[in-house]
Amino acid sequence: MATDYYGVLGLQPGASDADIKRAYRKKARDLHPDVNPEPGAKDEFQQVSKAYEALTDPEKRRIIDLGGDPYETGRAGAGSPFGGGAGFGGLGDIMDAFFGGAGARGPRSRTREGEDALIRVDLDLSETVFGTTTEITVDTAVLCDVCTGAGTAPGTHPETCSTCGGRGEVQSVQRSFLGQVIASRPCPTCQATGQVIPNPCPQCAGDGRVRARRTIPVKIPAGVEDGMRIRLAGYGEVGPGGGPAGDLYVEVHERPHDVFTRDGEDLHCRVTLPMTAAALGTTLKLETLEGNEDITIKPGTQSGNVLTLRAHGAPRLRGTGRGNLVVHLDVQTPTRLDDRQSELLRELAALRGEDLTEGGSANHGGLFSRVRDAFNGR
């Protein structure tokens, strides 16, 4: 069933051009994503823009008035040997392939969808782990509030292009090995729209949009990672002619942390222990992103051992629960000992049965001595 383009704008068939433009401006002002954050407003705005484009195009409006849909009408009929399938849509498409667009395509709309925009935001580790709300400043194209996208000065209207007669393209005759060929190209006067604006809007110069700086609050979800992008629908560039805005993408960049590194949902840190603490065991206070945590060091801890604090990492974006905090332990061997300290360590070695002479050994007899005796045949 064909779309009721008049009904989309709240009009009856046969409405005048002025009524169509007036209805479009009113609905575009109410539904534009920059002023209407309600769900579905962007889709309605696109439908209104599509209806306006169709009803302001003479050929498309003729199809609508005949009960058809200009966006569903093919170039070749169902009974045509060139229509209805993949590949070329008709003889016109075949001519286009050989001669670069000989078939008439009609004017294109001045109203086009806007481009997406990208902005970077730098966040601390605690902000990416726990989430935050931050404000960003963007400089993008927004709808002109004087002409509401029409591009014309108040009280004026676009006029039919005298160069192409409103067709949006001009034709020229070219000679080829097949004879004379009529080639079409976009009209350079109206940029293929079929209309010109003799009195452009003084604020936007006929573009239907202006540059503006806006401050937008952005909610950063807990657990977001470095390099991820957050999509803000409808906050990008407004299109030419007041077309629907693209999307704004906020790319997260996580600042390096002095203590913690991140691997997905897990956090990692390193703790250096004195040799005595590793040997005897102790309890340490570890400063985490959420406050101090007591961690128990077992006697005999070796360098390279790890401790895992469950559910002390970042939340999982696509799931439940949190990652872990992994503590990597490094045992520090003293490099400078005074006489008393050296004496105490030697006493400890003797108590443990360690022979520190001749390269050191594990027993009283001395490993070096036993290896020497073995070579001497004893």
mmCIF file of C-alpha atoms in Angstrom:
data_model
loop_
_atom_site.group_PDB
_atom_site.id
_atom_site.type_symbol
_atom_site.label_atom_id
_atom_site.label_comp_id
_atom_site.label_asym_id
_atom_site.label_seq_id
_atom_site.Cartn_x
_atom_site.Cartn_y
_atom_site.Cartn_z
ATOM 1 C CA MET A 1 0.000 0.000 0.000
ATOM 2 C CA ALA A 2 1.299 3.428 -0.957
ATOM 3 C CA THR A 3 2.318 5.771 1.868
ATOM 4 C CA ASP A 4 -0.083 8.655 2.581
ATOM 5 C CA TYR A 5 2.469 11.450 2.243
ATOM 6 C CA TYR A 6 -0.216 14.133 2.619
ATOM 7 C CA GLY A 7 -1.388 12.490 5.850
ATOM 8 C CA VAL A 8 2.163 12.427 7.252
ATOM 9 C CA LEU A 9 2.146 16.220 7.099
ATOM 10 C CA GLY A 10 -1.471 16.422 8.314
ATOM 11 C CA LEU A 11 -2.756 17.685 4.942
ATOM 12 C CA GLN A 12 -5.447 16.749 2.454
ATOM 13 C CA PRO A 13 -4.692 15.847 -1.209
ATOM 14 C CA GLY A 14 -4.454 18.929 -3.384
ATOM 15 C CA ALA A 15 -2.841 21.094 -0.695
ATOM 16 C CA SER A 16 -0.956 24.101 -2.013
ATOM 17 C CA ASP A 17 2.810 24.439 -2.016
ATOM 18 C CA ALA A 18 2.555 27.067 0.711
ATOM 19 C CA ASP A 19 0.466 24.743 2.903
ATOM 20 C CA ILE A 20 2.970 21.917 2.400
ATOM 21 C CA LYS A 21 5.883 24.120 3.356
ATOM 22 C CA ARG A 22 4.056 25.557 6.358
ATOM 23 C CA ALA A 23 3.114 22.083 7.639
ATOM 24 C CA TYR A 24 6.635 20.782 7.159
ATOM 25 C CA ARG A 25 8.218 23.674 9.052
ATOM 26 C CA LYS A 26 5.855 23.232 11.981
ATOM 27 C CA LYS A 27 6.430 19.490 12.274
ATOM 28 C CA ALA A 28 10.189 19.752 11.667
ATOM 29 C CA ARG A 29 10.439 22.346 14.439
ATOM 30 C CA ASP A 30 8.568 20.067 16.870
ATOM 31 C CA LEU A 31 10.238 16.763 15.935
ATOM 32 C CA HIS A 32 13.845 17.733 15.245
ATOM 33 C CA PRO A 33 16.209 15.593 17.409
ATOM 34 C CA ASP A 34 18.009 18.695 18.677
ATOM 35 C CA VAL A 35 14.835 19.913 20.389
ATOM 36 C CA ASN A 36 12.818 16.724 20.909
ATOM 37 C CA PRO A 37 14.583 13.937 22.840
ATOM 38 C CA GLU A 38 11.459 11.724 22.953
ATOM 39 C CA PRO A 39 11.885 8.146 21.616
ATOM 40 C CA GLY A 40 10.709 7.901 18.041
ATOM 41 C CA ALA A 41 11.030 11.626 17.332
ATOM 42 C CA LYS A 42 13.946 11.068 14.965
ATOM 43 C CA ASP A 43 12.019 8.464 12.939
ATOM 44 C CA GLU A 44 9.003 10.758 12.696
ATOM 45 C CA PHE A 45 11.273 13.610 11.618
ATOM 46 C CA GLN A 46 12.707 11.447 8.830
ATOM 47 C CA GLN A 47 9.177 10.503 7.675
ATOM 48 C CA VAL A 48 8.167 14.160 7.633
ATOM 49 C CA SER A 49 11.314 15.086 5.632
ATOM 50 C CA LYS A 50 10.618 12.271 3.171
ATOM 51 C CA ALA A 51 7.008 13.399 2.718
ATOM 52 C CA TYR A 52 8.114 16.999 2.184
ATOM 53 C CA GLU A 53 10.700 15.916 -0.395
ATOM 54 C CA ALA A 54 8.094 13.881 -2.278
ATOM 55 C CA LEU A 55 5.380 16.548 -2.292
ATOM 56 C CA THR A 56 7.710 19.371 -3.371
ATOM 57 C CA ASP A 57 9.005 17.368 -6.331
ATOM 58 C CA PRO A 58 6.589 17.809 -9.291
ATOM 59 C CA GLU A 59 7.203 14.356 -10.760
ATOM 60 C CA LYS A 60 6.978 12.552 -7.412
ATOM 61 C CA ARG A 61 3.836 14.471 -6.488
ATOM 62 C CA ARG A 62 2.233 13.513 -9.817
ATOM 63 C CA ILE A 63 2.848 9.827 -8.967
ATOM 64 C CA ILE A 64 1.365 10.334 -5.471
ATOM 65 C CA ASP A 65 -1.738 12.036 -6.905
ATOM 66 C CA LEU A 66 -2.227 9.047 -9.227
ATOM 67 C CA GLY A 67 -2.279 6.740 -6.184
ATOM 68 C CA GLY A 68 1.289 5.454 -6.451
ATOM 69 C CA ASP A 69 4.448 5.706 -4.370
ATOM 70 C CA PRO A 70 7.388 7.475 -6.060
ATOM 71 C CA TYR A 71 9.905 5.553 -3.958
ATOM 72 C CA GLU A 72 8.553 2.193 -5.069
ATOM 73 C CA THR A 73 8.127 2.917 -8.776
ATOM 74 C CA GLY A 74 10.644 1.059 -10.945
ATOM 75 C CA ARG A 75 12.012 2.342 -14.228
ATOM 76 C CA ALA A 76 10.762 -0.701 -16.137
ATOM 77 C CA GLY A 77 7.331 -2.344 -15.772
ATOM 78 C CA ALA A 78 6.795 -5.874 -14.514
ATOM 79 C CA GLY A 79 6.045 -7.046 -18.037
ATOM 80 C CA SER A 80 9.168 -5.474 -19.494
ATOM 81 C CA PRO A 81 11.916 -7.874 -20.600
ATOM 82 C CA PHE A 82 14.388 -5.586 -18.816
ATOM 83 C CA GLY A 83 12.542 -5.222 -15.467
ATOM 84 C CA GLY A 84 11.834 -7.029 -12.240
ATOM 85 C CA GLY A 85 15.145 -8.709 -11.452
ATOM 86 C CA ALA A 86 18.667 -8.186 -10.251
ATOM 87 C CA GLY A 87 21.187 -6.513 -12.510
ATOM 88 C CA PHE A 88 19.959 -3.859 -14.979
ATOM 89 C CA GLY A 89 16.538 -2.368 -14.249
ATOM 90 C CA GLY A 90 15.741 -1.544 -17.890
ATOM 91 C CA LEU A 91 17.022 -0.163 -21.161
ATOM 92 C CA GLY A 92 17.836 3.115 -19.398
ATOM 93 C CA ASP A 93 20.211 1.312 -17.031
ATOM 94 C CA ILE A 94 21.941 -0.354 -19.978
ATOM 95 C CA MET A 95 22.383 3.039 -21.657
ATOM 96 C CA ASP A 96 23.651 4.467 -18.331
ATOM 97 C CA ALA A 97 26.270 1.741 -18.068
ATOM 98 C CA PHE A 98 27.638 2.564 -21.530
ATOM 99 C CA PHE A 99 27.148 6.324 -21.701
ATOM 100 C CA GLY A 100 27.368 7.497 -18.075
ATOM 101 C CA GLY A 101 23.767 8.370 -17.274
ATOM 102 C CA ALA A 102 21.861 9.074 -20.483
ATOM 103 C CA GLY A 103 18.495 8.390 -18.827
ATOM 104 C CA ALA A 104 16.750 11.207 -16.974
ATOM 105 C CA ARG A 105 16.899 10.837 -13.207
ATOM 106 C CA GLY A 106 15.013 13.907 -12.062
ATOM 107 C CA PRO A 107 16.032 16.518 -9.488
ATOM 108 C CA ARG A 108 17.398 15.475 -6.135
ATOM 109 C CA SER A 109 16.184 16.891 -2.863
ATOM 110 C CA ARG A 110 17.958 19.749 -1.133
ATOM 111 C CA THR A 111 17.202 18.010 2.153
ATOM 112 C CA ARG A 112 19.812 15.346 2.919
ATOM 113 C CA GLU A 113 20.820 13.450 6.016
ATOM 114 C CA GLY A 114 23.671 14.893 8.043
ATOM 115 C CA GLU A 115 27.053 13.349 8.729
ATOM 116 C CA ASP A 116 28.124 11.590 11.914
ATOM 117 C CA ALA A 117 30.570 13.339 14.246
ATOM 118 C CA LEU A 118 33.327 11.960 16.482
ATOM 119 C CA ILE A 119 34.805 13.474 19.638
ATOM 120 C CA ARG A 120 37.365 12.130 22.114
ATOM 121 C CA VAL A 121 36.973 12.276 25.895
ATOM 122 C CA ASP A 122 39.805 11.536 28.354
ATOM 123 C CA LEU A 123 38.799 9.763 31.581
ATOM 124 C CA ASP A 124 40.539 8.500 34.716
ATOM 125 C CA LEU A 125 40.579 4.783 35.524
ATOM 126 C CA SER A 126 38.081 5.256 38.353
ATOM 127 C CA GLU A 127 35.656 6.963 35.933
ATOM 128 C CA THR A 128 35.794 4.134 33.399
ATOM 129 C CA VAL A 129 35.514 1.458 36.089
ATOM 130 C CA PHE A 130 32.627 2.950 38.075
ATOM 131 C CA GLY A 131 31.021 5.140 35.411
ATOM 132 C CA THR A 132 30.378 8.864 35.468
ATOM 133 C CA THR A 133 28.511 11.705 33.782
ATOM 134 C CA THR A 134 30.655 14.252 32.014
ATOM 135 C CA GLU A 135 29.957 17.261 29.818
ATOM 136 C CA ILE A 136 31.472 17.627 26.368
ATOM 137 C CA THR A 137 31.541 20.645 24.080
ATOM 138 C CA VAL A 138 30.936 20.018 20.375
ATOM 139 C CA ASP A 139 31.009 22.352 17.396
ATOM 140 C CA THR A 140 28.550 21.012 14.796
ATOM 141 C CA ALA A 141 25.972 22.136 12.251
ATOM 142 C CA VAL A 142 22.511 22.732 13.741
ATOM 143 C CA LEU A 143 19.175 23.697 12.211
ATOM 144 C CA CYS A 144 18.934 27.364 11.251
ATOM 145 C CA ASP A 145 16.354 28.933 13.561
ATOM 146 C CA VAL A 146 15.509 31.704 11.077
ATOM 147 C CA CYS A 147 14.458 29.626 8.052
ATOM 148 C CA THR A 148 14.061 26.241 9.876
ATOM 149 C CA GLY A 149 16.046 24.544 7.135
ATOM 150 C CA ALA A 150 14.339 26.037 4.069
ATOM 151 C CA GLY A 151 17.354 28.215 3.226
ATOM 152 C CA THR A 152 15.195 31.135 2.066
ATOM 153 C CA ALA A 153 14.844 34.607 3.485
ATOM 154 C CA PRO A 154 11.610 35.224 5.437
ATOM 155 C CA GLY A 155 8.654 35.684 3.092
ATOM 156 C CA THR A 156 10.425 34.234 0.032
ATOM 157 C CA HIS A 157 10.409 30.831 -1.659
ATOM 158 C CA PRO A 158 12.691 28.799 -3.943
ATOM 159 C CA GLU A 159 12.171 29.221 -7.687
ATOM 160 C CA THR A 160 12.416 26.781 -10.555
ATOM 161 C CA CYS A 161 15.894 26.714 -12.085
ATOM 162 C CA SER A 162 15.885 28.423 -15.471
ATOM 163 C CA THR A 163 18.903 26.459 -16.688
ATOM 164 C CA CYS A 164 17.406 22.982 -16.389
ATOM 165 C CA GLY A 165 13.723 23.895 -16.171
ATOM 166 C CA GLY A 166 13.409 22.119 -12.805
ATOM 167 C CA ARG A 167 14.701 18.767 -14.096
ATOM 168 C CA GLY A 168 17.926 18.938 -12.092
ATOM 169 C CA GLU A 169 20.040 17.950 -15.093
ATOM 170 C CA VAL A 170 21.141 19.303 -18.429
ATOM 171 C CA GLN A 171 21.706 17.352 -21.628
ATOM 172 C CA SER A 172 24.311 17.543 -24.327
ATOM 173 C CA VAL A 173 24.843 15.741 -27.647
ATOM 174 C CA GLN A 174 28.064 13.761 -28.001
ATOM 175 C CA ARG A 175 29.415 11.897 -31.017
ATOM 176 C CA SER A 176 30.556 8.289 -30.640
ATOM 177 C CA PHE A 177 31.178 5.266 -32.838
ATOM 178 C CA LEU A 178 27.435 4.552 -32.524
ATOM 179 C CA GLY A 179 26.494 8.001 -33.762
ATOM 180 C CA GLN A 180 25.044 10.857 -31.723
ATOM 181 C CA VAL A 181 24.380 10.128 -28.060
ATOM 182 C CA ILE A 182 22.459 12.360 -25.676
ATOM 183 C CA ALA A 183 24.275 12.535 -22.347
ATOM 184 C CA SER A 184 22.909 13.991 -19.107
ATOM 185 C CA ARG A 185 24.793 15.600 -16.254
ATOM 186 C CA PRO A 186 23.765 17.399 -13.044
ATOM 187 C CA CYS A 187 22.731 20.988 -13.551
ATOM 188 C CA PRO A 188 25.613 23.244 -12.448
ATOM 189 C CA THR A 189 23.273 26.135 -11.606
ATOM 190 C CA CYS A 190 20.988 24.410 -9.087
ATOM 191 C CA GLN A 191 23.329 21.542 -8.132
ATOM 192 C CA ALA A 192 20.783 19.031 -9.492
ATOM 193 C CA THR A 193 17.960 20.147 -7.168
ATOM 194 C CA GLY A 194 15.835 21.787 -9.872
ATOM 195 C CA GLN A 195 15.399 24.895 -7.722
ATOM 196 C CA VAL A 196 17.374 28.024 -6.952
ATOM 197 C CA ILE A 197 17.117 30.384 -4.001
ATOM 198 C CA PRO A 198 17.226 33.977 -5.253
ATOM 199 C CA ASN A 199 16.859 35.359 -1.719
ATOM 200 C CA PRO A 200 18.853 33.150 0.646
ATOM 201 C CA CYS A 201 18.411 33.250 4.392
ATOM 202 C CA PRO A 202 20.674 35.968 5.862
ATOM 203 C CA GLN A 203 21.741 33.709 8.737
ATOM 204 C CA CYS A 204 22.605 30.431 6.971
ATOM 205 C CA ALA A 205 23.204 31.763 3.428
ATOM 206 C CA GLY A 206 20.752 29.242 2.002
ATOM 207 C CA ASP A 207 22.240 26.094 3.544
ATOM 208 C CA GLY A 208 19.464 25.595 6.088
ATOM 209 C CA ARG A 209 21.950 25.059 8.922
ATOM 210 C CA VAL A 210 24.530 27.017 10.911
ATOM 211 C CA ARG A 211 27.563 26.129 13.016
ATOM 212 C CA ALA A 212 27.017 26.258 16.754
ATOM 213 C CA ARG A 213 28.863 25.198 19.898
ATOM 214 C CA ARG A 214 26.864 23.062 22.321
ATOM 215 C CA THR A 215 27.545 21.496 25.702
ATOM 216 C CA ILE A 216 26.102 17.988 25.963
ATOM 217 C CA PRO A 217 25.991 15.761 29.070
ATOM 218 C CA VAL A 218 27.276 12.235 28.368
ATOM 219 C CA LYS A 219 26.603 9.285 30.655
ATOM 220 C CA ILE A 220 29.635 6.977 30.782
ATOM 221 C CA PRO A 221 28.561 3.426 31.709
ATOM 222 C CA ALA A 222 30.495 1.534 34.377
ATOM 223 C CA GLY A 223 33.048 -0.839 32.892
ATOM 224 C CA VAL A 224 33.654 1.016 29.626
ATOM 225 C CA GLU A 225 37.120 0.327 28.190
ATOM 226 C CA ASP A 226 39.745 2.383 26.406
ATOM 227 C CA GLY A 227 38.890 2.895 22.731
ATOM 228 C CA MET A 228 35.173 2.160 23.071
ATOM 229 C CA ARG A 229 32.668 4.528 21.488
ATOM 230 C CA ILE A 230 29.374 5.747 22.935
ATOM 231 C CA ARG A 231 26.687 6.624 20.358
ATOM 232 C CA LEU A 232 24.463 9.652 20.887
ATOM 233 C CA ALA A 233 21.727 9.368 18.259
ATOM 234 C CA GLY A 234 20.782 12.625 16.531
ATOM 235 C CA TYR A 235 23.577 14.740 18.044
ATOM 236 C CA GLY A 236 25.761 14.814 14.927
ATOM 237 C CA GLU A 237 25.704 17.205 11.971
ATOM 238 C CA VAL A 238 22.323 18.470 10.745
ATOM 239 C CA GLY A 239 22.041 17.736 7.024
ATOM 240 C CA PRO A 240 21.890 20.301 4.197
ATOM 241 C CA GLY A 241 18.464 21.823 3.791
ATOM 242 C CA GLY A 242 17.671 21.064 7.425
ATOM 243 C CA GLY A 243 17.907 17.299 6.922
ATOM 244 C CA PRO A 244 17.954 14.894 9.877
ATOM 245 C CA ALA A 245 21.076 15.008 12.011
ATOM 246 C CA GLY A 246 23.636 12.222 12.042
ATOM 247 C CA ASP A 247 24.934 10.620 15.221
ATOM 248 C CA LEU A 248 27.643 11.758 17.608
ATOM 249 C CA TYR A 249 30.201 9.159 18.710
ATOM 250 C CA VAL A 250 32.140 9.762 21.922
ATOM 251 C CA GLU A 251 35.420 7.802 21.933
ATOM 252 C CA VAL A 252 36.750 6.931 25.398
ATOM 253 C CA HIS A 253 40.456 7.313 26.130
ATOM 254 C CA GLU A 254 41.574 6.027 29.531
ATOM 255 C CA ARG A 255 44.427 7.884 31.219
ATOM 256 C CA PRO A 256 47.286 5.697 32.577
ATOM 257 C CA HIS A 257 47.079 5.014 36.330
ATOM 258 C CA ASP A 258 50.058 5.257 38.682
ATOM 259 C CA VAL A 259 49.352 1.917 40.386
ATOM 260 C CA PHE A 260 46.885 -0.179 38.413
ATOM 261 C CA THR A 261 46.868 -1.529 34.886
ATOM 262 C CA ARG A 262 43.805 -2.988 33.211
ATOM 263 C CA ASP A 263 43.166 -6.153 31.231
ATOM 264 C CA GLY A 264 39.482 -6.249 30.279
ATOM 265 C CA GLU A 265 37.507 -6.435 33.523
ATOM 266 C CA ASP A 266 40.585 -7.343 35.621
ATOM 267 C CA LEU A 267 42.890 -4.874 37.356
ATOM 268 C CA HIS A 268 46.561 -5.635 38.073
ATOM 269 C CA CYS A 269 49.114 -4.135 40.449
ATOM 270 C CA ARG A 270 52.544 -5.013 41.871
ATOM 271 C CA VAL A 271 53.527 -5.065 45.561
ATOM 272 C CA THR A 272 57.150 -5.292 46.710
ATOM 273 C CA LEU A 273 57.795 -7.225 49.961
ATOM 274 C CA PRO A 274 60.887 -7.187 52.155
ATOM 275 C CA MET A 275 62.599 -10.565 52.321
ATOM 276 C CA THR A 276 61.745 -10.918 56.003
ATOM 277 C CA ALA A 277 58.039 -10.206 55.457
ATOM 278 C CA ALA A 278 57.902 -12.777 52.663
ATOM 279 C CA ALA A 279 59.622 -15.364 54.862
ATOM 280 C CA LEU A 280 57.684 -14.746 58.061
ATOM 281 C CA GLY A 281 54.327 -13.664 56.609
ATOM 282 C CA THR A 282 52.482 -10.445 57.370
ATOM 283 C CA THR A 283 49.342 -8.408 56.729
ATOM 284 C CA LEU A 284 49.516 -5.435 54.391
ATOM 285 C CA LYS A 285 47.118 -2.607 53.678
ATOM 286 C CA LEU A 286 46.559 -2.285 49.931
ATOM 287 C CA GLU A 287 45.058 0.943 48.613
ATOM 288 C CA THR A 288 42.465 0.029 45.944
ATOM 289 C CA LEU A 289 40.120 2.206 43.875
ATOM 290 C CA GLU A 290 37.467 1.671 46.562
ATOM 291 C CA GLY A 291 39.601 2.188 49.673
ATOM 292 C CA ASN A 292 42.080 0.178 51.749
ATOM 293 C CA GLU A 293 41.979 -3.625 51.764
ATOM 294 C CA ASP A 294 43.905 -5.908 54.157
ATOM 295 C CA ILE A 295 45.790 -8.665 52.312
ATOM 296 C CA THR A 296 47.438 -11.585 54.052
ATOM 297 C CA ILE A 297 50.955 -12.594 53.033
ATOM 298 C CA LYS A 298 51.578 -16.229 53.905
ATOM 299 C CA PRO A 299 54.956 -17.309 55.336
ATOM 300 C CA GLY A 300 57.322 -18.493 52.658
ATOM 301 C CA THR A 301 55.851 -16.318 49.894
ATOM 302 C CA GLN A 302 58.032 -16.348 46.791
ATOM 303 C CA SER A 303 58.703 -13.618 44.285
ATOM 304 C CA GLY A 304 56.222 -13.984 41.410
ATOM 305 C CA ASN A 305 53.361 -15.299 43.553
ATOM 306 C CA VAL A 306 49.980 -13.655 42.970
ATOM 307 C CA LEU A 307 46.999 -12.894 45.177
ATOM 308 C CA THR A 308 43.529 -12.488 43.698
ATOM 309 C CA LEU A 309 40.895 -10.250 45.252
ATOM 310 C CA ARG A 310 37.610 -11.485 43.805
ATOM 311 C CA ALA A 311 35.086 -8.961 42.424
ATOM 312 C CA HIS A 312 37.423 -5.984 42.956
ATOM 313 C CA GLY A 313 37.829 -5.251 39.251
ATOM 314 C CA ALA A 314 35.651 -3.449 36.697
ATOM 315 C CA PRO A 315 31.980 -4.323 36.078
ATOM 316 C CA ARG A 316 31.208 -6.407 32.995
ATOM 317 C CA LEU A 317 29.510 -4.279 30.356
ATOM 318 C CA ARG A 318 27.701 -7.195 28.706
ATOM 319 C CA GLY A 319 26.895 -9.348 31.681
ATOM 320 C CA THR A 320 26.742 -9.408 35.450
ATOM 321 C CA GLY A 321 29.410 -9.317 38.115
ATOM 322 C CA ARG A 322 32.859 -7.784 38.167
ATOM 323 C CA GLY A 323 36.381 -8.732 37.309
ATOM 324 C CA ASN A 324 39.177 -9.337 39.838
ATOM 325 C CA LEU A 325 42.081 -7.411 41.288
ATOM 326 C CA VAL A 326 45.280 -9.402 40.737
ATOM 327 C CA VAL A 327 48.191 -8.534 43.059
ATOM 328 C CA HIS A 328 51.633 -9.565 41.805
ATOM 329 C CA LEU A 329 54.217 -10.013 44.609
ATOM 330 C CA ASP A 330 57.904 -9.181 44.267
ATOM 331 C CA VAL A 331 60.294 -10.201 47.080
ATOM 332 C CA GLN A 332 63.078 -7.694 47.591
ATOM 333 C CA THR A 333 66.517 -8.986 48.588
ATOM 334 C CA PRO A 334 68.589 -6.451 50.542
ATOM 335 C CA THR A 335 71.634 -5.179 48.668
ATOM 336 C CA ARG A 336 73.464 -3.487 51.557
ATOM 337 C CA LEU A 337 73.928 -5.106 54.996
ATOM 338 C CA ASP A 338 75.862 -3.820 57.972
ATOM 339 C CA ASP A 339 78.002 -6.153 60.054
ATOM 340 C CA ARG A 340 75.276 -6.956 62.559
ATOM 341 C CA GLN A 341 72.754 -7.772 59.852
ATOM 342 C CA SER A 342 75.258 -9.977 58.040
ATOM 343 C CA GLU A 343 76.026 -11.775 61.290
ATOM 344 C CA LEU A 344 72.361 -12.446 61.975
ATOM 345 C CA LEU A 345 71.812 -13.812 58.489
ATOM 346 C CA ARG A 346 74.807 -16.120 58.858
ATOM 347 C CA GLU A 347 73.414 -17.367 62.170
ATOM 348 C CA LEU A 348 70.084 -18.012 60.417
ATOM 349 C CA ALA A 349 71.839 -19.890 57.654
ATOM 350 C CA ALA A 350 73.670 -22.016 60.215
ATOM 351 C CA LEU A 351 70.420 -22.783 62.045
ATOM 352 C CA ARG A 352 68.874 -23.854 58.732
ATOM 353 C CA GLY A 353 71.860 -26.079 57.928
ATOM 354 C CA GLU A 354 73.016 -23.959 55.034
ATOM 355 C CA ASP A 355 76.756 -23.887 54.339
ATOM 356 C CA LEU A 356 77.627 -20.513 52.833
ATOM 357 C CA THR A 357 81.253 -21.444 52.084
ATOM 358 C CA GLU A 358 82.608 -22.551 48.729
ATOM 359 C CA GLY A 359 79.578 -21.453 46.747
ATOM 360 C CA GLY A 360 76.993 -22.405 49.348
ATOM 361 C CA SER A 361 75.260 -25.690 50.086
ATOM 362 C CA ALA A 362 72.035 -27.110 51.399
ATOM 363 C CA ASN A 363 73.523 -29.367 54.172
ATOM 364 C CA HIS A 364 76.275 -29.280 56.847
ATOM 365 C CA GLY A 365 78.658 -31.297 54.710
ATOM 366 C CA GLY A 366 78.557 -28.760 51.929
ATOM 367 C CA LEU A 367 77.352 -29.486 48.426
ATOM 368 C CA PHE A 368 80.597 -28.162 46.942
ATOM 369 C CA SER A 369 82.617 -30.478 49.131
ATOM 370 C CA ARG A 370 80.590 -33.537 48.125
ATOM 371 C CA VAL A 371 80.932 -32.752 44.434
ATOM 372 C CA ARG A 372 84.711 -32.286 44.885
ATOM 373 C CA ASP A 373 85.006 -35.624 46.726
ATOM 374 C CA ALA A 374 83.075 -37.375 43.966
ATOM 375 C CA PHE A 375 85.574 -36.219 41.364
ATOM 376 C CA ASN A 376 88.487 -37.317 43.586
ATOM 377 C CA GLY A 377 87.083 -40.826 43.873
ATOM 378 C CA ARG A 378 86.278 -40.651 47.558
#
